[in-house]
Amino acid sequence: MQQKWSGAVDRFADRRFEDARLIATQGQSHQDSLRFRNNLLFSSAFDLVSPTLFRWVADDRGHILAWRRESGRARLRFAGRPSGLAWRAALDRGDRRQLLHAAQQENPPPLTLRLRGAAGERRWCRVRMQRARTADGDTIIVGTVEDVEDFQRTQAQALETALTESREHYRWSVELSPQVPWTAAPDGRIEEVGPRFTDLTGLPVEQALGLGWLRVLHEEDVPRVSALWTDHLVSGDPIDVDYRIKLRDGGYRWMRARAGARRDDQGRIIRWYGTLEDVHARRVAQRDLAESEERFRLAVQSARLGIWDFDAATGTRNWSAELRRMLGVARDVEPTAGLALSLVHPEDRDRLRAMLESVAAGTLPAHFEDMLRIHRANDGALRWIKSTSWTTRTEAGRPMRIIVTFLDVTEEHDSEERIRWAATHDPMTRLPNRALWQAGLDSMAEEARARGESFALLLLDIDDLKRTNDSLGHDAGDALLCAFAARLAAAAPPDAVIGRLGGDEFGLIAPSLHNGSLVEAWGSALIEELRRPHLHQGRSLDCGVSMGAALFGADGDRGDELLKAADLALYASKAAGRGRLTLFHSSLRAEAQQRGSMIHMARAVIADDLLMPYYQPKVDLRTRKVTGYEALLRWRHPRLGVQLPGSIAAAFDHGEIAVALTRKMLAAVLHDLVRWLDAGYDPGRIAINASAADFTHSGFADFVLERLLAANVPTDRLEIEVTETVFLGRGADQVASALRCFAHAGVRVALDDFGTGYASLSHLKHYPVNVLKIDRSFVSNMDHDAGDAAIADAIVKLGASFGMEVVAEGVETEAQAQLLRDRGCPIGQGFHLGRPKPFDAIRPGN
């Protein structure tokens, strides 16, 4: 049998299965022959791997039936022939057991085993097997033994090279990676950790193993991290935790530890694999962001800002709690556009609707501001809300998010309205002030010019308001102002615009008063209305009004022109005696031009030093001796010669020029006084006139006294004459101070034109007046008019009772002089007693 199979193997090897057909046909059907032949053909693949030591055939029990050495090709030589079971000596026990086990399988796998040669050497060989059946149905195993020692060595070297490369790759990856790799046992104790851990913390790797790594954790993080690590060791879930580690330099840095568990086939944890990543920059950025958001939240909260957040991608809207409070909307109410529109004031609703439509269309600008009025949902209160919007867009330019802040500015708005109102209204009468009224005038003028229409402008001045203030107090004057404003507003046409322009002056413009007759009728009605007494604290206050009116178009086609025309008409009403209305006419402009010319000439008089005093004597009516002089203003015209003060009368109503003229007169009079005294002539007291404007300039008395001292003129040589208007004008305290200063220094004070004004007798008591001068209007007719004579007599007696010297002005006849003397008036002044003369015309003894 052995010879039979030996020959078969020889033929198998030599003829490459050409004779397999003969073996297959012995006692087998054609089908079995084909199956066996296919098995042998499959086995021919063994010959493709070299070098092959030998080929063999064995039975199912492992006995070698036939074998053939591949001479010349094998490097391993066996001792004897491997027939029967002798082959076992070439294998170790473990390899024999593995080979026999594999041979029993239906498809035996190739095995790589170490075979021992005759010299005791061991080489790696690969054994390939194939199970087959003989023609008799016996199972045989056909196989080959190949020497793969060189192949294994090459593979081992390749593996070692690959392993070395893998190790280098791992080393470089670890060293260059910012992360620190680590592994841990199933119980959580660290087994391995990357060297960068030491670089970061200064803790040697061996000290970080086990639980040593906890030593570098921030003490505040240890309990949290330990508890979390313990929980995950139990659950086996991946862990992801941030904590701080102490660095080599003593500082702390945020790290992120992540790990996952590797499990075996039964799901048991074999090992934990993790990394430690530096996330300090991210944590700091997150902290900064959180702090920034907290600051923003606190800023929004402290600024009382409501937030409307719209996500353009999803269409969702969010209203902050502050916005809901601002709108009076409950927390559970859905923030819809319809709800917002319903809360907005009807006049502002279209603006909000347009904004919402812009949001839907994606055309809302990147930033906009608006002011809306809303009625709160819970109580209906009207609130002013300032809205500011910011839009963020995608790279394609589409809106991505819209943030709108809302601020309740009701209190600020009301405050601004109060400030604006105060800036444009008179707080006492609550009427528009000059600025607002002037703006209304300009606007009305533009409209009237465009339409070819007319309207009236009236300026109204309360008569004698100053007298009420001085006699009854400012509270009475204020009450009179308010009562006048109320009656004016009640009597004004419905389309009128009224304003208080300052002091006691008011303005009115009305399109319905578009001609002179309508203006005059309305003015007359107002005057009658104002004649009804005004009651204040049980006292009746008289109120008269002077008015000047002008018509747009006829008297001016601009607001400023019309105002000037009405002012000229008002001036004319005052000059005509007050308590009347004057319509502008062209002659008023001529009069105004004349006043302007007077002021111009007065300036020239001062600049060119053309002023010269004339002296009119004051005479003792009993002895007819000169007791002093009154210095009267004259000026020399270059062509017309000496001019009376009436030629520049308008200058005396001009404060600046009036003061300059007084100073010029004082200088000239002191110059003449010095010359008289140096010449041995005693002119007595020289009186000069002072205007109300002189007293409004602080330091008037000091200025006069300084000039007297500089000229070395005794103070008792000078007398200051004032009219009653000085007491009634503004700055009464300054007047009283100046007069007391004069009296204390020895300068006498004379009250001129006494009895013609509104001076109170109390002024004679409160002010240091030394001389009363009876006005010429009483003297000129006293010999024919018993009333004038009685007034003159009363003034003489009044002066005597106060210990004042009385001087009668305007004595034109001897009869008047005699009558005054008989009634006890000691001093007279007038053309009958002496005409005014210049210095050079007055000689000692004249």
mmCIF file of N, CA, C and O in Angstrom, residues 592-677:
data_model
loop_
_atom_site.group_PDB
_atom_site.id
_atom_site.type_symbol
_atom_site.label_atom_id
_atom_site.label_comp_id
_atom_site.label_asym_id
_atom_site.label_seq_id
_atom_site.Cartn_x
_atom_site.Cartn_y
_atom_site.Cartn_z
ATOM 1 N N ALA A 592 -39.587 159.093 13.223
ATOM 2 C CA ALA A 592 -38.532 158.195 13.691
ATOM 3 C C ALA A 592 -37.196 158.550 13.059
ATOM 4 O O ALA A 592 -36.146 158.519 13.714
ATOM 5 N N GLN A 593 -37.246 158.908 11.778
ATOM 6 C CA GLN A 593 -36.018 159.317 11.122
ATOM 7 C C GLN A 593 -35.470 160.598 11.750
ATOM 8 O O GLN A 593 -34.259 160.758 11.892
ATOM 9 N N GLN A 594 -36.401 161.479 12.168
ATOM 10 C CA GLN A 594 -35.969 162.716 12.819
ATOM 11 C C GLN A 594 -35.298 162.411 14.156
ATOM 12 O O GLN A 594 -34.262 163.003 14.492
ATOM 13 N N ARG A 595 -35.899 161.455 14.897
ATOM 14 C CA ARG A 595 -35.278 161.078 16.165
ATOM 15 C C ARG A 595 -33.900 160.469 15.919
ATOM 16 O O ARG A 595 -32.949 160.731 16.662
ATOM 17 N N GLY A 596 -33.815 159.685 14.858
ATOM 18 C CA GLY A 596 -32.521 159.131 14.532
ATOM 19 C C GLY A 596 -31.512 160.205 14.189
ATOM 20 O O GLY A 596 -30.336 160.108 14.553
ATOM 21 N N SER A 597 -31.975 161.215 13.493
ATOM 22 C CA SER A 597 -31.088 162.322 13.145
ATOM 23 C C SER A 597 -30.622 163.065 14.392
ATOM 24 O O SER A 597 -29.461 163.476 14.498
ATOM 25 N N MET A 598 -31.557 163.235 15.367
ATOM 26 C CA MET A 598 -31.185 163.913 16.615
ATOM 27 C C MET A 598 -30.096 163.141 17.349
ATOM 28 O O MET A 598 -29.146 163.729 17.860
ATOM 29 N N ILE A 599 -30.276 161.832 17.397
ATOM 30 C CA ILE A 599 -29.284 161.005 18.091
ATOM 31 C C ILE A 599 -27.940 161.079 17.383
ATOM 32 O O ILE A 599 -26.878 161.155 18.018
ATOM 33 N N HIS A 600 -27.992 161.103 16.067
ATOM 34 C CA HIS A 600 -26.749 161.223 15.300
ATOM 35 C C HIS A 600 -26.052 162.541 15.605
ATOM 36 O O HIS A 600 -24.820 162.584 15.793
ATOM 37 N N MET A 601 -26.856 163.635 15.662
ATOM 38 C CA MET A 601 -26.257 164.935 15.963
ATOM 39 C C MET A 601 -25.707 164.975 17.371
ATOM 40 O O MET A 601 -24.639 165.570 17.625
ATOM 41 N N ALA A 602 -26.402 164.314 18.311
ATOM 42 C CA ALA A 602 -25.921 164.297 19.691
ATOM 43 C C ALA A 602 -24.580 163.587 19.773
ATOM 44 O O ALA A 602 -23.690 164.003 20.534
ATOM 45 N N ARG A 603 -24.445 162.519 19.028
ATOM 46 C CA ARG A 603 -23.154 161.827 19.023
ATOM 47 C C ARG A 603 -22.055 162.742 18.483
ATOM 48 O O ARG A 603 -20.915 162.730 18.971
ATOM 49 N N ALA A 604 -22.398 163.523 17.457
ATOM 50 C CA ALA A 604 -21.410 164.455 16.904
ATOM 51 C C ALA A 604 -21.055 165.537 17.915
ATOM 52 O O ALA A 604 -19.888 165.964 18.015
ATOM 53 N N VAL A 605 -22.053 166.012 18.691
ATOM 54 C CA VAL A 605 -21.806 167.031 19.718
ATOM 55 C C VAL A 605 -20.796 166.515 20.728
ATOM 56 O O VAL A 605 -19.867 167.230 21.140
ATOM 57 N N ILE A 606 -20.976 165.271 21.115
ATOM 58 C CA ILE A 606 -20.078 164.698 22.110
ATOM 59 C C ILE A 606 -18.695 164.467 21.507
ATOM 60 O O ILE A 606 -17.669 164.804 22.115
ATOM 61 N N ALA A 607 -18.669 163.897 20.296
ATOM 62 C CA ALA A 607 -17.384 163.560 19.682
ATOM 63 C C ALA A 607 -16.570 164.800 19.343
ATOM 64 O O ALA A 607 -15.335 164.824 19.503
ATOM 65 N N ASP A 608 -17.258 165.853 18.882
ATOM 66 C CA ASP A 608 -16.543 167.060 18.427
ATOM 67 C C ASP A 608 -16.466 168.133 19.502
ATOM 68 O O ASP A 608 -16.008 169.259 19.228
ATOM 69 N N ASP A 609 -16.953 167.797 20.722
ATOM 70 C CA ASP A 609 -16.893 168.727 21.858
ATOM 71 C C ASP A 609 -17.589 170.056 21.515
ATOM 72 O O ASP A 609 -17.042 171.153 21.728
ATOM 73 N N LEU A 610 -18.825 169.948 21.002
ATOM 74 C CA LEU A 610 -19.581 171.128 20.597
ATOM 75 C C LEU A 610 -20.508 171.642 21.697
ATOM 76 O O LEU A 610 -21.165 172.682 21.526
ATOM 77 N N LEU A 611 -20.569 170.923 22.828
ATOM 78 C CA LEU A 611 -21.491 171.317 23.896
ATOM 79 C C LEU A 611 -20.955 172.546 24.636
ATOM 80 O O LEU A 611 -19.751 172.676 24.860
ATOM 81 N N MET A 612 -21.905 173.449 25.003
ATOM 82 C CA MET A 612 -21.532 174.629 25.781
ATOM 83 C C MET A 612 -22.696 174.986 26.720
ATOM 84 O O MET A 612 -23.848 175.018 26.295
ATOM 85 N N PRO A 613 -22.435 175.204 28.010
ATOM 86 C CA PRO A 613 -23.512 175.539 28.948
ATOM 87 C C PRO A 613 -23.898 177.024 28.863
ATOM 88 O O PRO A 613 -23.047 177.888 28.672
ATOM 89 N N TYR A 614 -25.207 177.259 28.995
ATOM 90 C CA TYR A 614 -25.734 178.607 29.186
ATOM 91 C C TYR A 614 -26.275 178.649 30.605
ATOM 92 O O TYR A 614 -26.791 177.647 31.114
ATOM 93 N N TYR A 615 -26.142 179.816 31.229
ATOM 94 C CA TYR A 615 -26.501 179.936 32.637
ATOM 95 C C TYR A 615 -27.677 180.887 32.799
ATOM 96 O O TYR A 615 -27.627 182.043 32.350
ATOM 97 N N GLN A 616 -28.778 180.377 33.418
ATOM 98 C CA GLN A 616 -29.935 181.222 33.719
ATOM 99 C C GLN A 616 -29.944 181.485 35.221
ATOM 100 O O GLN A 616 -29.884 180.549 36.017
ATOM 101 N N PRO A 617 -30.034 182.754 35.611
ATOM 102 C CA PRO A 617 -29.930 183.088 37.033
ATOM 103 C C PRO A 617 -31.175 182.708 37.821
ATOM 104 O O PRO A 617 -32.292 182.691 37.293
ATOM 105 N N LYS A 618 -30.983 182.357 39.081
ATOM 106 C CA LYS A 618 -32.065 182.193 40.051
ATOM 107 C C LYS A 618 -31.980 183.407 40.978
ATOM 108 O O LYS A 618 -30.922 183.672 41.572
ATOM 109 N N VAL A 619 -33.121 184.122 41.099
ATOM 110 C CA VAL A 619 -33.112 185.455 41.725
ATOM 111 C C VAL A 619 -33.981 185.451 42.986
ATOM 112 O O VAL A 619 -35.080 184.880 43.000
ATOM 113 N N ASP A 620 -33.481 186.127 44.024
ATOM 114 C CA ASP A 620 -34.251 186.360 45.245
ATOM 115 C C ASP A 620 -35.346 187.360 44.919
ATOM 116 O O ASP A 620 -35.065 188.481 44.502
ATOM 117 N N LEU A 621 -36.630 186.904 45.046
ATOM 118 C CA LEU A 621 -37.749 187.754 44.628
ATOM 119 C C LEU A 621 -37.913 188.976 45.520
ATOM 120 O O LEU A 621 -38.625 189.919 45.139
ATOM 121 N N ARG A 622 -37.303 189.008 46.678
ATOM 122 C CA ARG A 622 -37.433 190.165 47.550
ATOM 123 C C ARG A 622 -36.324 191.170 47.285
ATOM 124 O O ARG A 622 -36.565 192.375 47.172
ATOM 125 N N THR A 623 -35.068 190.684 47.120
ATOM 126 C CA THR A 623 -33.945 191.619 46.928
ATOM 127 C C THR A 623 -33.539 191.720 45.473
ATOM 128 O O THR A 623 -32.757 192.600 45.117
ATOM 129 N N ARG A 624 -34.021 190.823 44.654
ATOM 130 C CA ARG A 624 -33.690 190.728 43.229
ATOM 131 C C ARG A 624 -32.186 190.502 42.996
ATOM 132 O O ARG A 624 -31.652 190.797 41.936
ATOM 133 N N LYS A 625 -31.537 189.845 43.980
ATOM 134 C CA LYS A 625 -30.146 189.494 43.823
ATOM 135 C C LYS A 625 -30.044 188.044 43.311
ATOM 136 O O LYS A 625 -30.879 187.204 43.646
ATOM 137 N N VAL A 626 -29.004 187.807 42.516
ATOM 138 C CA VAL A 626 -28.761 186.472 41.980
ATOM 139 C C VAL A 626 -28.224 185.590 43.098
ATOM 140 O O VAL A 626 -27.218 185.920 43.733
ATOM 141 N N THR A 627 -28.915 184.445 43.304
ATOM 142 C CA THR A 627 -28.477 183.495 44.336
ATOM 143 C C THR A 627 -27.734 182.300 43.738
ATOM 144 O O THR A 627 -27.112 181.531 44.447
ATOM 145 N N GLY A 628 -27.819 182.138 42.430
ATOM 146 C CA GLY A 628 -27.163 181.015 41.761
ATOM 147 C C GLY A 628 -27.639 180.927 40.324
ATOM 148 O O GLY A 628 -28.415 181.778 39.847
ATOM 149 N N TYR A 629 -27.202 179.882 39.644
ATOM 150 C CA TYR A 629 -27.559 179.697 38.237
ATOM 151 C C TYR A 629 -27.959 178.231 37.975
ATOM 152 O O TYR A 629 -27.521 177.317 38.666
ATOM 153 N N GLU A 630 -28.772 178.072 36.942
ATOM 154 C CA GLU A 630 -29.024 176.735 36.403
ATOM 155 C C GLU A 630 -28.305 176.645 35.073
ATOM 156 O O GLU A 630 -28.506 177.499 34.188
ATOM 157 N N ALA A 631 -27.470 175.660 34.928
ATOM 158 C CA ALA A 631 -26.726 175.460 33.694
ATOM 159 C C ALA A 631 -27.630 174.721 32.707
ATOM 160 O O ALA A 631 -28.096 173.613 32.974
ATOM 161 N N LEU A 632 -27.878 175.371 31.574
ATOM 162 C CA LEU A 632 -28.736 174.811 30.534
ATOM 163 C C LEU A 632 -27.887 174.408 29.336
ATOM 164 O O LEU A 632 -26.961 175.111 28.947
ATOM 165 N N LEU A 633 -28.235 173.274 28.742
ATOM 166 C CA LEU A 633 -27.427 172.738 27.634
ATOM 167 C C LEU A 633 -27.688 173.510 26.349
ATOM 168 O O LEU A 633 -28.845 173.742 25.967
ATOM 169 N N ARG A 634 -26.607 173.891 25.718
ATOM 170 C CA ARG A 634 -26.625 174.451 24.371
ATOM 171 C C ARG A 634 -25.477 173.813 23.604
ATOM 172 O O ARG A 634 -24.523 173.293 24.165
ATOM 173 N N TRP A 635 -25.585 173.849 22.287
ATOM 174 C CA TRP A 635 -24.460 173.339 21.507
ATOM 175 C C TRP A 635 -24.317 174.172 20.244
ATOM 176 O O TRP A 635 -25.263 174.768 19.740
ATOM 177 N N ARG A 636 -23.107 174.201 19.744
ATOM 178 C CA ARG A 636 -22.767 175.082 18.636
ATOM 179 C C ARG A 636 -22.727 174.275 17.347
ATOM 180 O O ARG A 636 -21.889 173.415 17.147
ATOM 181 N N HIS A 637 -23.694 174.608 16.446
ATOM 182 C CA HIS A 637 -23.720 173.965 15.131
ATOM 183 C C HIS A 637 -22.696 174.656 14.233
ATOM 184 O O HIS A 637 -22.594 175.892 14.240
ATOM 185 N N PRO A 638 -21.934 173.885 13.455
ATOM 186 C CA PRO A 638 -20.887 174.523 12.629
ATOM 187 C C PRO A 638 -21.429 175.577 11.683
ATOM 188 O O PRO A 638 -20.741 176.567 11.387
ATOM 189 N N ARG A 639 -22.674 175.426 11.215
ATOM 190 C CA ARG A 639 -23.223 176.407 10.272
ATOM 191 C C ARG A 639 -24.356 177.226 10.864
ATOM 192 O O ARG A 639 -24.505 178.405 10.558
ATOM 193 N N LEU A 640 -25.152 176.602 11.729
ATOM 194 C CA LEU A 640 -26.352 177.270 12.236
ATOM 195 C C LEU A 640 -26.124 177.983 13.550
ATOM 196 O O LEU A 640 -27.040 178.646 14.053
ATOM 197 N N GLY A 641 -24.980 177.803 14.150
ATOM 198 C CA GLY A 641 -24.686 178.496 15.392
ATOM 199 C C GLY A 641 -25.235 177.757 16.600
ATOM 200 O O GLY A 641 -25.407 176.536 16.594
ATOM 201 N N VAL A 642 -25.555 178.521 17.657
ATOM 202 C CA VAL A 642 -25.977 177.940 18.927
ATOM 203 C C VAL A 642 -27.361 177.323 18.778
ATOM 204 O O VAL A 642 -28.290 177.967 18.290
ATOM 205 N N GLN A 643 -27.486 176.073 19.251
ATOM 206 C CA GLN A 643 -28.734 175.327 19.140
ATOM 207 C C GLN A 643 -29.275 174.997 20.525
ATOM 208 O O GLN A 643 -28.518 174.753 21.467
ATOM 209 N N LEU A 644 -30.635 174.985 20.622
ATOM 210 C CA LEU A 644 -31.290 174.637 21.869
ATOM 211 C C LEU A 644 -31.268 173.114 22.059
ATOM 212 O O LEU A 644 -31.092 172.353 21.095
ATOM 213 N N PRO A 645 -31.497 172.614 23.288
ATOM 214 C CA PRO A 645 -31.447 171.171 23.515
ATOM 215 C C PRO A 645 -32.550 170.411 22.787
ATOM 216 O O PRO A 645 -32.422 169.214 22.559
ATOM 217 N N GLY A 646 -33.629 171.112 22.405
ATOM 218 C CA GLY A 646 -34.698 170.429 21.672
ATOM 219 C C GLY A 646 -34.243 169.850 20.360
ATOM 220 O O GLY A 646 -34.856 168.897 19.843
ATOM 221 N N SER A 647 -33.158 170.367 19.791
ATOM 222 C CA SER A 647 -32.669 169.859 18.509
ATOM 223 C C SER A 647 -32.068 168.457 18.641
ATOM 224 O O SER A 647 -31.914 167.761 17.646
ATOM 225 N N ILE A 648 -31.756 168.102 19.849
ATOM 226 C CA ILE A 648 -31.248 166.734 20.089
ATOM 227 C C ILE A 648 -32.057 166.073 21.229
ATOM 228 O O ILE A 648 -31.538 165.264 21.992
ATOM 229 N N ALA A 649 -33.348 166.430 21.301
ATOM 230 C CA ALA A 649 -34.174 165.972 22.416
ATOM 231 C C ALA A 649 -34.243 164.450 22.504
ATOM 232 O O ALA A 649 -34.293 163.882 23.602
ATOM 233 N N ALA A 650 -34.244 163.773 21.363
ATOM 234 C CA ALA A 650 -34.340 162.308 21.383
ATOM 235 C C ALA A 650 -33.143 161.668 22.079
ATOM 236 O O ALA A 650 -33.252 160.552 22.593
ATOM 237 N N ALA A 651 -32.019 162.383 22.130
ATOM 238 C CA ALA A 651 -30.825 161.814 22.754
ATOM 239 C C ALA A 651 -30.992 161.652 24.256
ATOM 240 O O ALA A 651 -30.339 160.810 24.871
ATOM 241 N N PHE A 652 -31.893 162.476 24.858
ATOM 242 C CA PHE A 652 -32.058 162.375 26.313
ATOM 243 C C PHE A 652 -32.813 161.099 26.733
ATOM 244 O O PHE A 652 -32.812 160.745 27.909
ATOM 245 N N ASP A 653 -33.474 160.453 25.748
ATOM 246 C CA ASP A 653 -34.124 159.164 26.025
ATOM 247 C C ASP A 653 -33.202 157.987 25.717
ATOM 248 O O ASP A 653 -33.597 156.835 25.901
ATOM 249 N N HIS A 654 -32.015 158.299 25.247
ATOM 250 C CA HIS A 654 -31.028 157.282 24.933
ATOM 251 C C HIS A 654 -30.032 157.219 26.082
ATOM 252 O O HIS A 654 -29.259 158.150 26.306
ATOM 253 N N GLY A 655 -30.054 156.128 26.850
ATOM 254 C CA GLY A 655 -29.276 156.056 28.081
ATOM 255 C C GLY A 655 -27.813 156.372 27.906
ATOM 256 O O GLY A 655 -27.247 157.196 28.643
ATOM 257 N N GLU A 656 -27.181 155.770 26.949
ATOM 258 C CA GLU A 656 -25.735 155.945 26.775
ATOM 259 C C GLU A 656 -25.403 157.391 26.439
ATOM 260 O O GLU A 656 -24.469 157.980 27.009
ATOM 261 N N ILE A 657 -26.163 157.974 25.509
ATOM 262 C CA ILE A 657 -25.866 159.349 25.077
ATOM 263 C C ILE A 657 -26.214 160.331 26.185
ATOM 264 O O ILE A 657 -25.501 161.340 26.398
ATOM 265 N N ALA A 658 -27.342 160.061 26.905
ATOM 266 C CA ALA A 658 -27.734 160.969 27.983
ATOM 267 C C ALA A 658 -26.644 161.044 29.042
ATOM 268 O O ALA A 658 -26.322 162.138 29.557
ATOM 269 N N VAL A 659 -26.048 159.933 29.403
ATOM 270 C CA VAL A 659 -24.962 159.928 30.395
ATOM 271 C C VAL A 659 -23.760 160.707 29.877
ATOM 272 O O VAL A 659 -23.134 161.498 30.611
ATOM 273 N N ALA A 660 -23.423 160.491 28.604
ATOM 274 C CA ALA A 660 -22.269 161.197 28.029
ATOM 275 C C ALA A 660 -22.501 162.703 28.006
ATOM 276 O O ALA A 660 -21.575 163.490 28.281
ATOM 277 N N LEU A 661 -23.734 163.131 27.707
ATOM 278 C CA LEU A 661 -24.025 164.567 27.695
ATOM 279 C C LEU A 661 -23.911 165.160 29.094
ATOM 280 O O LEU A 661 -23.389 166.291 29.279
ATOM 281 N N THR A 662 -24.401 164.409 30.129
ATOM 282 C CA THR A 662 -24.294 164.897 31.513
ATOM 283 C C THR A 662 -22.843 165.076 31.900
ATOM 284 O O THR A 662 -22.459 166.071 32.546
ATOM 285 N N ARG A 663 -22.001 164.154 31.526
ATOM 286 C CA ARG A 663 -20.586 164.246 31.888
ATOM 287 C C ARG A 663 -19.907 165.415 31.175
ATOM 288 O O ARG A 663 -19.044 166.093 31.759
ATOM 289 N N LYS A 664 -20.303 165.624 29.924
ATOM 290 C CA LYS A 664 -19.753 166.784 29.200
ATOM 291 C C LYS A 664 -20.183 168.086 29.875
ATOM 292 O O LYS A 664 -19.382 169.030 30.024
ATOM 293 N N MET A 665 -21.473 168.164 30.257
ATOM 294 C CA MET A 665 -21.971 169.368 30.926
ATOM 295 C C MET A 665 -21.247 169.584 32.247
ATOM 296 O O MET A 665 -20.859 170.714 32.593
ATOM 297 N N LEU A 666 -21.059 168.527 33.042
ATOM 298 C CA LEU A 666 -20.388 168.673 34.325
ATOM 299 C C LEU A 666 -18.970 169.199 34.144
ATOM 300 O O LEU A 666 -18.527 170.094 34.889
ATOM 301 N N ALA A 667 -18.267 168.660 33.149
ATOM 302 C CA ALA A 667 -16.896 169.115 32.921
ATOM 303 C C ALA A 667 -16.863 170.589 32.541
ATOM 304 O O ALA A 667 -16.014 171.363 33.028
ATOM 305 N N ALA A 668 -17.795 170.991 31.658
ATOM 306 C CA ALA A 668 -17.812 172.400 31.226
ATOM 307 C C ALA A 668 -18.187 173.330 32.379
ATOM 308 O O ALA A 668 -17.589 174.414 32.553
ATOM 309 N N VAL A 669 -19.190 172.947 33.198
ATOM 310 C CA VAL A 669 -19.618 173.792 34.315
ATOM 311 C C VAL A 669 -18.503 173.931 35.335
ATOM 312 O O VAL A 669 -18.237 175.029 35.847
ATOM 313 N N LEU A 670 -17.804 172.839 35.665
ATOM 314 C CA LEU A 670 -16.710 172.936 36.627
ATOM 315 C C LEU A 670 -15.579 173.814 36.091
ATOM 316 O O LEU A 670 -14.929 174.547 36.859
ATOM 317 N N HIS A 671 -15.362 173.710 34.805
ATOM 318 C CA HIS A 671 -14.336 174.579 34.205
ATOM 319 C C HIS A 671 -14.705 176.043 34.376
ATOM 320 O O HIS A 671 -13.858 176.889 34.747
ATOM 321 N N ASP A 672 -15.995 176.383 34.126
ATOM 322 C CA ASP A 672 -16.437 177.777 34.270
ATOM 323 C C ASP A 672 -16.423 178.202 35.730
ATOM 324 O O ASP A 672 -16.056 179.351 36.061
ATOM 325 N N LEU A 673 -16.836 177.302 36.635
ATOM 326 C CA LEU A 673 -16.829 177.636 38.054
ATOM 327 C C LEU A 673 -15.427 177.987 38.540
ATOM 328 O O LEU A 673 -15.216 178.944 39.305
ATOM 329 N N VAL A 674 -14.444 177.219 38.115
ATOM 330 C CA VAL A 674 -13.071 177.476 38.517
ATOM 331 C C VAL A 674 -12.625 178.857 38.022
ATOM 332 O O VAL A 674 -11.987 179.631 38.760
ATOM 333 N N ARG A 675 -12.983 179.168 36.813
ATOM 334 C CA ARG A 675 -12.584 180.487 36.280
ATOM 335 C C ARG A 675 -13.262 181.622 37.043
ATOM 336 O O ARG A 675 -12.650 182.662 37.315
ATOM 337 N N TRP A 676 -14.550 181.403 37.397
ATOM 338 C CA TRP A 676 -15.244 182.453 38.173
ATOM 339 C C TRP A 676 -14.593 182.623 39.540
ATOM 340 O O TRP A 676 -14.311 183.730 39.987
ATOM 341 N N LEU A 677 -14.369 181.526 40.207
ATOM 342 C CA LEU A 677 -13.795 181.617 41.538
ATOM 343 C C LEU A 677 -12.386 182.175 41.501
ATOM 344 O O LEU A 677 -11.983 182.961 42.386
#
